[in-house]
Short mmCIF file of C-alpha atoms and ligand atoms in Angstrom, two decimals:
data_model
loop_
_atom_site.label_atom_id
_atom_site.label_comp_id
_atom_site.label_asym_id
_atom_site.label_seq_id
_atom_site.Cartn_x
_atom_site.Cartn_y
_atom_site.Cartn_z
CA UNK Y 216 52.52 47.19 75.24
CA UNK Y 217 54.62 48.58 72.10
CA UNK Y 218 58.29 48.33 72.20
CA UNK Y 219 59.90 51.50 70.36
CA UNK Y 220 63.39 53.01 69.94
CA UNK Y 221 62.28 56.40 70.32
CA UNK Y 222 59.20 58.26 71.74
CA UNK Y 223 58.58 61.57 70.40
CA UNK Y 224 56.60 64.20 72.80
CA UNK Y 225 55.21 67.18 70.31
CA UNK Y 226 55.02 68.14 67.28
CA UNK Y 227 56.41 71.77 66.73
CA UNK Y 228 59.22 72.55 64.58
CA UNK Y 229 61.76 70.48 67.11
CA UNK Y 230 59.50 67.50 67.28
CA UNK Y 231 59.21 67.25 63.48
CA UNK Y 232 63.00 67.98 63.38
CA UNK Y 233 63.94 65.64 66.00
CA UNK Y 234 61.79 62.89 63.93
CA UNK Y 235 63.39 63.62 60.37
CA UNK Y 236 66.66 62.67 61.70
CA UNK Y 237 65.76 60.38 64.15
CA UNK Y 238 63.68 58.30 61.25
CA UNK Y 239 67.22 58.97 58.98
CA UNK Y 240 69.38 57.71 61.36
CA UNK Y 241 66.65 54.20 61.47
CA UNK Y 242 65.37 55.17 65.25
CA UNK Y 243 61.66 54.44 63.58
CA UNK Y 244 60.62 57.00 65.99
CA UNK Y 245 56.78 57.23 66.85
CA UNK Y 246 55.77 61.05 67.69
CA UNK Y 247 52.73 61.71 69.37
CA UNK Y 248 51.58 65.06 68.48
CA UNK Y 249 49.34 66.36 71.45
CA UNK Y 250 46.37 68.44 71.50
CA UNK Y 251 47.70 70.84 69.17
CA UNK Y 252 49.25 69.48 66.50
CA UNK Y 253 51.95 71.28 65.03
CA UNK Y 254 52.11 73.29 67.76
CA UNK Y 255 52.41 77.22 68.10
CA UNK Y 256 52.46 77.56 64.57
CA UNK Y 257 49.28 76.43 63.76
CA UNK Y 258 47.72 79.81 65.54
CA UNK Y 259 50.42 81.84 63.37
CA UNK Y 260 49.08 83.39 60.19
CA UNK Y 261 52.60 83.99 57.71
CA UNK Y 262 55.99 83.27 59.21
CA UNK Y 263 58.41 85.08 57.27
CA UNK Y 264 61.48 84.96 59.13
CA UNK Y 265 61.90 80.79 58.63
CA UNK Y 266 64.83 80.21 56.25
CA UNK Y 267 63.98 78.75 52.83
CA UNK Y 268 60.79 80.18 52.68
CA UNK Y 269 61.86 83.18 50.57
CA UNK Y 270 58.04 84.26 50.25
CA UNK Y 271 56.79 83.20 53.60
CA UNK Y 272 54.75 80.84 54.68
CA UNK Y 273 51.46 80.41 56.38
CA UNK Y 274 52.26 78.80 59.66
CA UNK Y 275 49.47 75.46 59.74
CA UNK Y 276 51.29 74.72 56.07
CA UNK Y 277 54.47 75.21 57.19
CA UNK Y 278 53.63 72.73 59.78
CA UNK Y 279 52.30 70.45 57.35
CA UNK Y 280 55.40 70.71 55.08
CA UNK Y 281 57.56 69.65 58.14
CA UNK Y 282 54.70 66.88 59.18
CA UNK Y 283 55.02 64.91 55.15
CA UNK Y 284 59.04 65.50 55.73
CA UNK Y 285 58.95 63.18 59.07
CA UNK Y 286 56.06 60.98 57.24
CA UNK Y 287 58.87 60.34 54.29
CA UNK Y 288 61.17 59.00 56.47
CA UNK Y 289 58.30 56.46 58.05
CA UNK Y 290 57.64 58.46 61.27
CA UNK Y 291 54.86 56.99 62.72
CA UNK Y 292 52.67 59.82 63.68
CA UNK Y 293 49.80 59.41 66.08
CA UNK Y 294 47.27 62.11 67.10
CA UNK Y 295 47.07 61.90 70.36
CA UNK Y 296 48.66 63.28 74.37
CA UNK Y 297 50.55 61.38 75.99
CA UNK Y 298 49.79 61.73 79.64
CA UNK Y 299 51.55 59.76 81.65
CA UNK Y 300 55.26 58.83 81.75
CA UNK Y 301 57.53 56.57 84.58
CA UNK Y 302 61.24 57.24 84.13
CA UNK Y 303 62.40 55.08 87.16
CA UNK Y 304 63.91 52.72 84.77
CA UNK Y 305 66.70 52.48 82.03
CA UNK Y 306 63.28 51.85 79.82
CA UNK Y 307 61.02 54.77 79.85
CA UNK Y 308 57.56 53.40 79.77
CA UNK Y 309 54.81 56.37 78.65
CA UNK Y 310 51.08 56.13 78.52
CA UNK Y 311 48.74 58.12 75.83
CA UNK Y 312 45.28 59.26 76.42
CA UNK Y 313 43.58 56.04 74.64
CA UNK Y 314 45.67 53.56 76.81
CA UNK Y 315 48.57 52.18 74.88
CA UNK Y 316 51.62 51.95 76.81
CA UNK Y 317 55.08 52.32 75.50
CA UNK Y 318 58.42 51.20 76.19
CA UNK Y 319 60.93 53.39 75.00
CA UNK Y 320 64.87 53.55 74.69
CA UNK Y 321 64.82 57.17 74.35
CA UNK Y 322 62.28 59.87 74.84
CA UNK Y 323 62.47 63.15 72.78
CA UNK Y 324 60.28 66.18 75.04
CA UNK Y 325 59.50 68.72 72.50
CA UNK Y 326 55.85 69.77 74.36
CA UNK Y 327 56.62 73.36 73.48
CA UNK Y 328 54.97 76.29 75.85
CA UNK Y 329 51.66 77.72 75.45
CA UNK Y 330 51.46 81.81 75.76
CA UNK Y 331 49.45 82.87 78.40
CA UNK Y 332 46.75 85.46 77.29
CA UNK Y 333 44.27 87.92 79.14
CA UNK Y 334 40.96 86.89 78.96
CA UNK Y 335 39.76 90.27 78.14
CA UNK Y 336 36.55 90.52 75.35
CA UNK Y 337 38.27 90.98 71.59
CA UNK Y 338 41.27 89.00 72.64
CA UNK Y 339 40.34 86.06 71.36
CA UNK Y 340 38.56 87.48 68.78
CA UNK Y 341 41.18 89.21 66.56
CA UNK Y 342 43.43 86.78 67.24
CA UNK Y 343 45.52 86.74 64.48
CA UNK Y 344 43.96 89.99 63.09
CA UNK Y 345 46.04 92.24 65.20
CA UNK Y 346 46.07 90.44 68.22
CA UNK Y 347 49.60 88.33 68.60
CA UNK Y 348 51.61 87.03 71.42
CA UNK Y 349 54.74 87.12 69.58
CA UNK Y 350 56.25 90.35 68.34
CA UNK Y 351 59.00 88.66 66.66
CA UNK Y 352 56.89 86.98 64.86
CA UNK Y 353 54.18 89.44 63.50
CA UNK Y 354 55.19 92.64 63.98
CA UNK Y 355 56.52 93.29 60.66
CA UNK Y 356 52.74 93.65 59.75
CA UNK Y 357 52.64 96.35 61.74
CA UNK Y 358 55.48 98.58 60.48
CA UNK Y 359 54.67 102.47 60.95
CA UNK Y 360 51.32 101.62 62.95
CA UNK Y 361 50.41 102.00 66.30
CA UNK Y 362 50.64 99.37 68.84
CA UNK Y 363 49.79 98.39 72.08
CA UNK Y 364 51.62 95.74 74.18
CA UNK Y 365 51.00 94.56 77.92
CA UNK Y 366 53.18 93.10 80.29
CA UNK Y 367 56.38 94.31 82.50
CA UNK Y 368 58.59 91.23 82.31
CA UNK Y 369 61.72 90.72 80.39
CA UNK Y 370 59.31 89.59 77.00
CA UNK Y 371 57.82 92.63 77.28
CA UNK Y 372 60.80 94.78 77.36
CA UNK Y 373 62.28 93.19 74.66
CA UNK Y 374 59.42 92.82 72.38
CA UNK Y 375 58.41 96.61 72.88
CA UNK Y 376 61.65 97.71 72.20
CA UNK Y 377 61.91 95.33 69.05
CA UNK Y 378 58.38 96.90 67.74
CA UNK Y 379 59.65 101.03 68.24
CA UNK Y 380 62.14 100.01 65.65
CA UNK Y 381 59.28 98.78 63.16
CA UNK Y 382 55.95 100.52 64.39
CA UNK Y 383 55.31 104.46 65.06
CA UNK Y 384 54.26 104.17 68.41
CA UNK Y 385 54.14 101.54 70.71
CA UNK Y 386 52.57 101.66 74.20
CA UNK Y 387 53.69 99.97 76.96
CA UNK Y 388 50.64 98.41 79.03
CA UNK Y 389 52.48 97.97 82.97
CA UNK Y 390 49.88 97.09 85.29
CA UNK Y 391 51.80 98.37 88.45
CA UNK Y 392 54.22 101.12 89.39
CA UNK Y 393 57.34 99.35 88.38
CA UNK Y 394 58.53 96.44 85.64
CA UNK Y 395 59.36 93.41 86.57
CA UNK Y 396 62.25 93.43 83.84
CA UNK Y 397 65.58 93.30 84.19
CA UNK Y 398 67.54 96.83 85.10
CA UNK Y 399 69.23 97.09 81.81
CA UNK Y 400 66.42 96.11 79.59
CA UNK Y 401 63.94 98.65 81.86
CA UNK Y 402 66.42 101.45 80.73
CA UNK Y 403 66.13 100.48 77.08
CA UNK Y 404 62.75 100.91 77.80
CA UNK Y 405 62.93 104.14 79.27
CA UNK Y 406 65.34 105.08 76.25
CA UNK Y 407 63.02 104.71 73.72
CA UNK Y 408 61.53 107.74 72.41
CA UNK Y 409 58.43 106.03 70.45
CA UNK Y 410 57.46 103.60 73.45
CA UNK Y 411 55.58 105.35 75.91
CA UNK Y 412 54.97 103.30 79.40
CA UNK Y 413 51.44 103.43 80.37
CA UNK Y 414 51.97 102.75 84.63
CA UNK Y 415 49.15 100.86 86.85
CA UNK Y 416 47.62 100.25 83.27
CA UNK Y 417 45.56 97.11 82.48
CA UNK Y 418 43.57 97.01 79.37
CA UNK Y 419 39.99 96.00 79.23
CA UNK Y 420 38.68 95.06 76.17
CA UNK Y 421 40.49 94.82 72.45
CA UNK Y 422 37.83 96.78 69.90
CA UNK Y 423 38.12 96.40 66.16
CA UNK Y 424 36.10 95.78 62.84
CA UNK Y 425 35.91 93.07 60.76
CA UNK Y 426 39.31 94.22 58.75
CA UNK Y 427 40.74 93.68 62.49
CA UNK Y 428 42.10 96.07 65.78
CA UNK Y 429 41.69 99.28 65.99
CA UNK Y 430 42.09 100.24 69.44
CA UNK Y 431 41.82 99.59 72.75
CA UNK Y 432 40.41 100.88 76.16
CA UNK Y 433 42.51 100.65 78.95
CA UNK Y 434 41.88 101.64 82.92
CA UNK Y 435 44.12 102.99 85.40
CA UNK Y 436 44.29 100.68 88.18
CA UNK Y 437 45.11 103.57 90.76
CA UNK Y 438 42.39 106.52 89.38
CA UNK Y 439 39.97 104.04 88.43
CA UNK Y 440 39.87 106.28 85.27
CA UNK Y 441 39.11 104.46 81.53
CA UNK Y 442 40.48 106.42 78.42
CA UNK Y 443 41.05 104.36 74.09
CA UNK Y 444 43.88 103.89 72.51
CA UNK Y 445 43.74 104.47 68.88
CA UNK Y 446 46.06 100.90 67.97
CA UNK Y 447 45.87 98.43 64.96
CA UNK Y 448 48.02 95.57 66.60
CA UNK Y 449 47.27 94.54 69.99
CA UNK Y 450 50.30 92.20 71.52
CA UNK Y 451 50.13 90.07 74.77
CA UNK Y 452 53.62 89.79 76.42
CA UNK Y 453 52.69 88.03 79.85
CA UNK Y 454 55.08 85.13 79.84
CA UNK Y 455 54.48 81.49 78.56
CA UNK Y 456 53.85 78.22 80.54
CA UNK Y 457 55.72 75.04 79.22
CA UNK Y 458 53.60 71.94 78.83
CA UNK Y 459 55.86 70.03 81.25
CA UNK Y 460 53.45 69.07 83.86
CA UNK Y 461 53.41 65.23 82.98
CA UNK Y 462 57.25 65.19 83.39
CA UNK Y 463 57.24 66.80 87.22
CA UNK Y 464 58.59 64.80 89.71
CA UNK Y 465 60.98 63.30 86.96
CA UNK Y 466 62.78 65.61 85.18
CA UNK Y 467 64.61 68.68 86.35
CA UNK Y 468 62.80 71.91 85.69
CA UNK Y 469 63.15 75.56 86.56
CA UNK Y 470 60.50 77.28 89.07
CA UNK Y 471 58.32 77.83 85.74
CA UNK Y 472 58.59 74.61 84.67
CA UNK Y 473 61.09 74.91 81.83
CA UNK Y 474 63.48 71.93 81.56
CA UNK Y 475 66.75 72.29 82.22
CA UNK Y 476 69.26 70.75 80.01
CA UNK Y 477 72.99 70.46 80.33
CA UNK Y 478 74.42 73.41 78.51
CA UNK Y 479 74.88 73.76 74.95
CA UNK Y 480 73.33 70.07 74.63
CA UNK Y 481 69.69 68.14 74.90
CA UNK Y 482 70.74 65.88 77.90
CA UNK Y 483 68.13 66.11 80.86
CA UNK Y 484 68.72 64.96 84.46
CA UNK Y 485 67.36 61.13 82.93
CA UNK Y 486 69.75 59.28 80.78
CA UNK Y 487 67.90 58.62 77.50
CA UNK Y 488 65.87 61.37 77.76
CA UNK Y 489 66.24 64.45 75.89
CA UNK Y 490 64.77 68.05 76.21
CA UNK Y 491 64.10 70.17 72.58
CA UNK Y 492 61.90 73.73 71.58
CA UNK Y 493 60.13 75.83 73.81
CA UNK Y 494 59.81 73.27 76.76
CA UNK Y 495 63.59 73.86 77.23
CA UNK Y 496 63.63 77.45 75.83
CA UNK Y 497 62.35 80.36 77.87
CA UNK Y 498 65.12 83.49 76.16
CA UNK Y 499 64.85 82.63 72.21
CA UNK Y 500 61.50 80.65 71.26
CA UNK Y 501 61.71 80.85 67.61
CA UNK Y 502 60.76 78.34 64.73
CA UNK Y 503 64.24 77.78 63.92
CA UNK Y 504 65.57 77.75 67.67
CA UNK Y 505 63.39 75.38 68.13
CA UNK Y 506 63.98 73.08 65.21
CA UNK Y 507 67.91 73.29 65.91
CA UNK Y 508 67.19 71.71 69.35
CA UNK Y 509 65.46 69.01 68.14
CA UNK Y 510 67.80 67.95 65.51
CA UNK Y 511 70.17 68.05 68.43
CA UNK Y 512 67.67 65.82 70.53
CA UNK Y 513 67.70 63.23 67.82
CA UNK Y 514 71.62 63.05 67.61
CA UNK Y 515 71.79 62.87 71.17
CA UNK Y 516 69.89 59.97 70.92
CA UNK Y 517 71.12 58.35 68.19
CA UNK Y 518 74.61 58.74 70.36
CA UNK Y 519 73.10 57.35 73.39
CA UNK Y 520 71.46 54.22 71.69
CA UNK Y 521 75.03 53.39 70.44
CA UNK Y 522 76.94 53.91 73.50
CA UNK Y 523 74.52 51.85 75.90
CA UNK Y 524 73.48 49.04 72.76
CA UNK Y 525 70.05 49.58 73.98
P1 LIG N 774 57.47 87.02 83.50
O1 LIG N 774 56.66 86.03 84.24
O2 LIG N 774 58.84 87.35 83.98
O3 LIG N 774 56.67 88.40 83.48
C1 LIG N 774 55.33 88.46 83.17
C2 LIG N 774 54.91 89.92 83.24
O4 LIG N 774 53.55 89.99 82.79
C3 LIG N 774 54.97 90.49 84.65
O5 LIG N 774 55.43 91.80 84.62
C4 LIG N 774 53.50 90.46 85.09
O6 LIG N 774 53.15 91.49 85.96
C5 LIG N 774 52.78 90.65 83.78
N1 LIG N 774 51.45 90.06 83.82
C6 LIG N 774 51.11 88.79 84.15
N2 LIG N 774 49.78 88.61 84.06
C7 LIG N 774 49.27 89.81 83.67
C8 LIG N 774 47.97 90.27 83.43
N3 LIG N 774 46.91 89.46 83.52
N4 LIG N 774 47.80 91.55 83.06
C9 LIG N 774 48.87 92.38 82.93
N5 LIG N 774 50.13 92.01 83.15
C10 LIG N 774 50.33 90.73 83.53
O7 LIG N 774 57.45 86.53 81.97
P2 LIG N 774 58.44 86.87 80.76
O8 LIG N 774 57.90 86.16 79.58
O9 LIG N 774 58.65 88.32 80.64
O10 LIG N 774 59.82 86.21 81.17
C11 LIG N 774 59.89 84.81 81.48
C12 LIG N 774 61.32 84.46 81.87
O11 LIG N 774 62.17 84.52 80.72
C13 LIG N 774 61.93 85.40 82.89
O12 LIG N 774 62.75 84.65 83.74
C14 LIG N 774 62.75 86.34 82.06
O13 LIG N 774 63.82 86.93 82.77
C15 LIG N 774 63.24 85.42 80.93
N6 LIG N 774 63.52 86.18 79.70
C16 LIG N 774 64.79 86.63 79.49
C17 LIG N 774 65.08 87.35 78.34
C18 LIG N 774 66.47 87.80 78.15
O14 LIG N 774 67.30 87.61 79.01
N7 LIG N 774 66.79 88.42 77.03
C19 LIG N 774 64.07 87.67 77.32
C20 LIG N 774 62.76 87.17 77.66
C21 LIG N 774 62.51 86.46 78.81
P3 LIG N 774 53.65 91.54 87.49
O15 LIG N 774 55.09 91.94 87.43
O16 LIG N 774 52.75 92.59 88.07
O17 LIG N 774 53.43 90.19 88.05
#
């Protein structure tokens, strides 16, 4: 058993954040990065909209430059999931995959959410070669090209009318006769002049080259009738799960499993436990967003150690 001051869960942006100040402020946190570490990023090729990265930066070094940042301040960084946690009491004892079991004061979440993709042929493929599940993200590299972009949720809405303003064309992949999205964000939608809806659509395989995407062939669900799309980017907007699962039964959550935090702070349902990044964040989901909550997390904790002397 291993006595620590503060747990970290993840290592995105908010559990790298969350450690830099939390190892400042002399929590000698110990992160555990899960099965992905460094999170989203590390499937992102250049993130250019990170501030203080002028020129960009390719998301795994990004990642790295915020991983040597937490190991300056002593973080203790393990590779490894934690997968089991018990917050009956005002310890919060967690488990990881190779057995150790910790006691800790306070427990920073910052699991982030994992996009859910297709599981069409070429999906996986040109990932990251015109296949992205984050518009904000990467479609700048896509400016006056064609794109295609499925879904009919509120992501979707938003992200295809964020890519008319940088891309040609965009087409809007709906697999039934209506959108899930929101009234108001439909109409934007329907506003567009460049973003053509493609109703009872589904697309069936991403085709490309080497040098990446370059279309794709889609099938209406009603006719049964196939026809190409002549695309370079290919974007997947069909909502993300949060990697909360180990926390159910504990922790308050939405019906997807998001964490719910009091408002405008990290503060879950559990005192001494605090929520950061995408496992709290369904609407903004960024780098930055992300890192902002988890400096938060930290100073939450650091406020909680020194009100309750644990
Ligand atoms: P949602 O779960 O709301 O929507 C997912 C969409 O993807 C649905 O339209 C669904 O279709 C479609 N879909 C799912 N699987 C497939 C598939 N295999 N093939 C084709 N289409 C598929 O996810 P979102 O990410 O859009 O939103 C998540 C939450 O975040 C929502 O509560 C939303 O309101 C919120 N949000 C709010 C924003 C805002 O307020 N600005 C911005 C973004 C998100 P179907 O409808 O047929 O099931």
């Amino acid at each position: 058993m291993e006595k620590v001051k503060c747990l970290i869960i993840g290592s995105g942006p908010a559990g790298y954040t969350a450690a830099i100040y939390a190892a400042r402020a002399g929590l000698n946190p110990v992160l555990y990065t899960g099965p992905q570490p460094g999170g989203q990023l590390m499937i992102t090729n250049e993130v250019e909209n990170y501030p203080g990265y002028p020129e960009g930066r390719n998301g795994p070094e990004m990642m790295d430059d915020f991983r040597k940042q937490a190991e300056r301040f002593e973080t203790v960084i393990r590779n490894e999931m934690i997968v089991k946690v018990d917050f009956s009491g005002p310890i919060h004892k967690a488990w990881s995959e190779s057995g150790t079991e910790i006691h800790a004061s306070t427990v920073i979440i910052s699991t982030g959410a994992s996009a859910k993709w297709l599981g069409i042929p070429g999906e996986h493929e040109y990932e990251n070669k015109g296949v992205s599940a984050c518009a904000v993200c990467d479609g700048f590299f896509f400016r006056k090209q064609k794109v295609a972009i499925v879904g009919g949720g509120d992501t979707a809405a938003e992200e295809s009318t964020y890519l008319a303003k940088i891309c040609s064309e965009v087409h809007l992949l709906v697999r039934r006769d209506e959108m899930r999205a929101s009234k108001i964000m439909q109409e934007r939608v329907l506003n567009t002049p460049n973003l053509i809806v493609h109703w009872n659509t589904s697309p069936e395989v991403v085709l490309g080259t080497e040098e990446g995407v370059t279309g794709v062939r889609i099938h209406n669900n009603k006719t049964g009738e196939t026809s190409h799309l002549d695309i370079s980017g290919f974007f997947v907007a069909i909502g993300h799960k949060p990697n909360t699962d180990i926390f159910k039964g504990w922790l308050d959550m939405d019906d997807s499993g998001y964490l719910i935090t009091k408002p405008g702070r990290s503060l879950t349902n559990i005192p001494g436990v605090f929520a950061s990044g995408d496992a709290q964040d369904k609407i903004y989901r960024q780098a930055i967003t992300a890192a902002g909550t988890g400096c938060m997390a930290a100073l939450d904790a650091e406020r909680y150690l020194v009100e309750t002397g644990l």
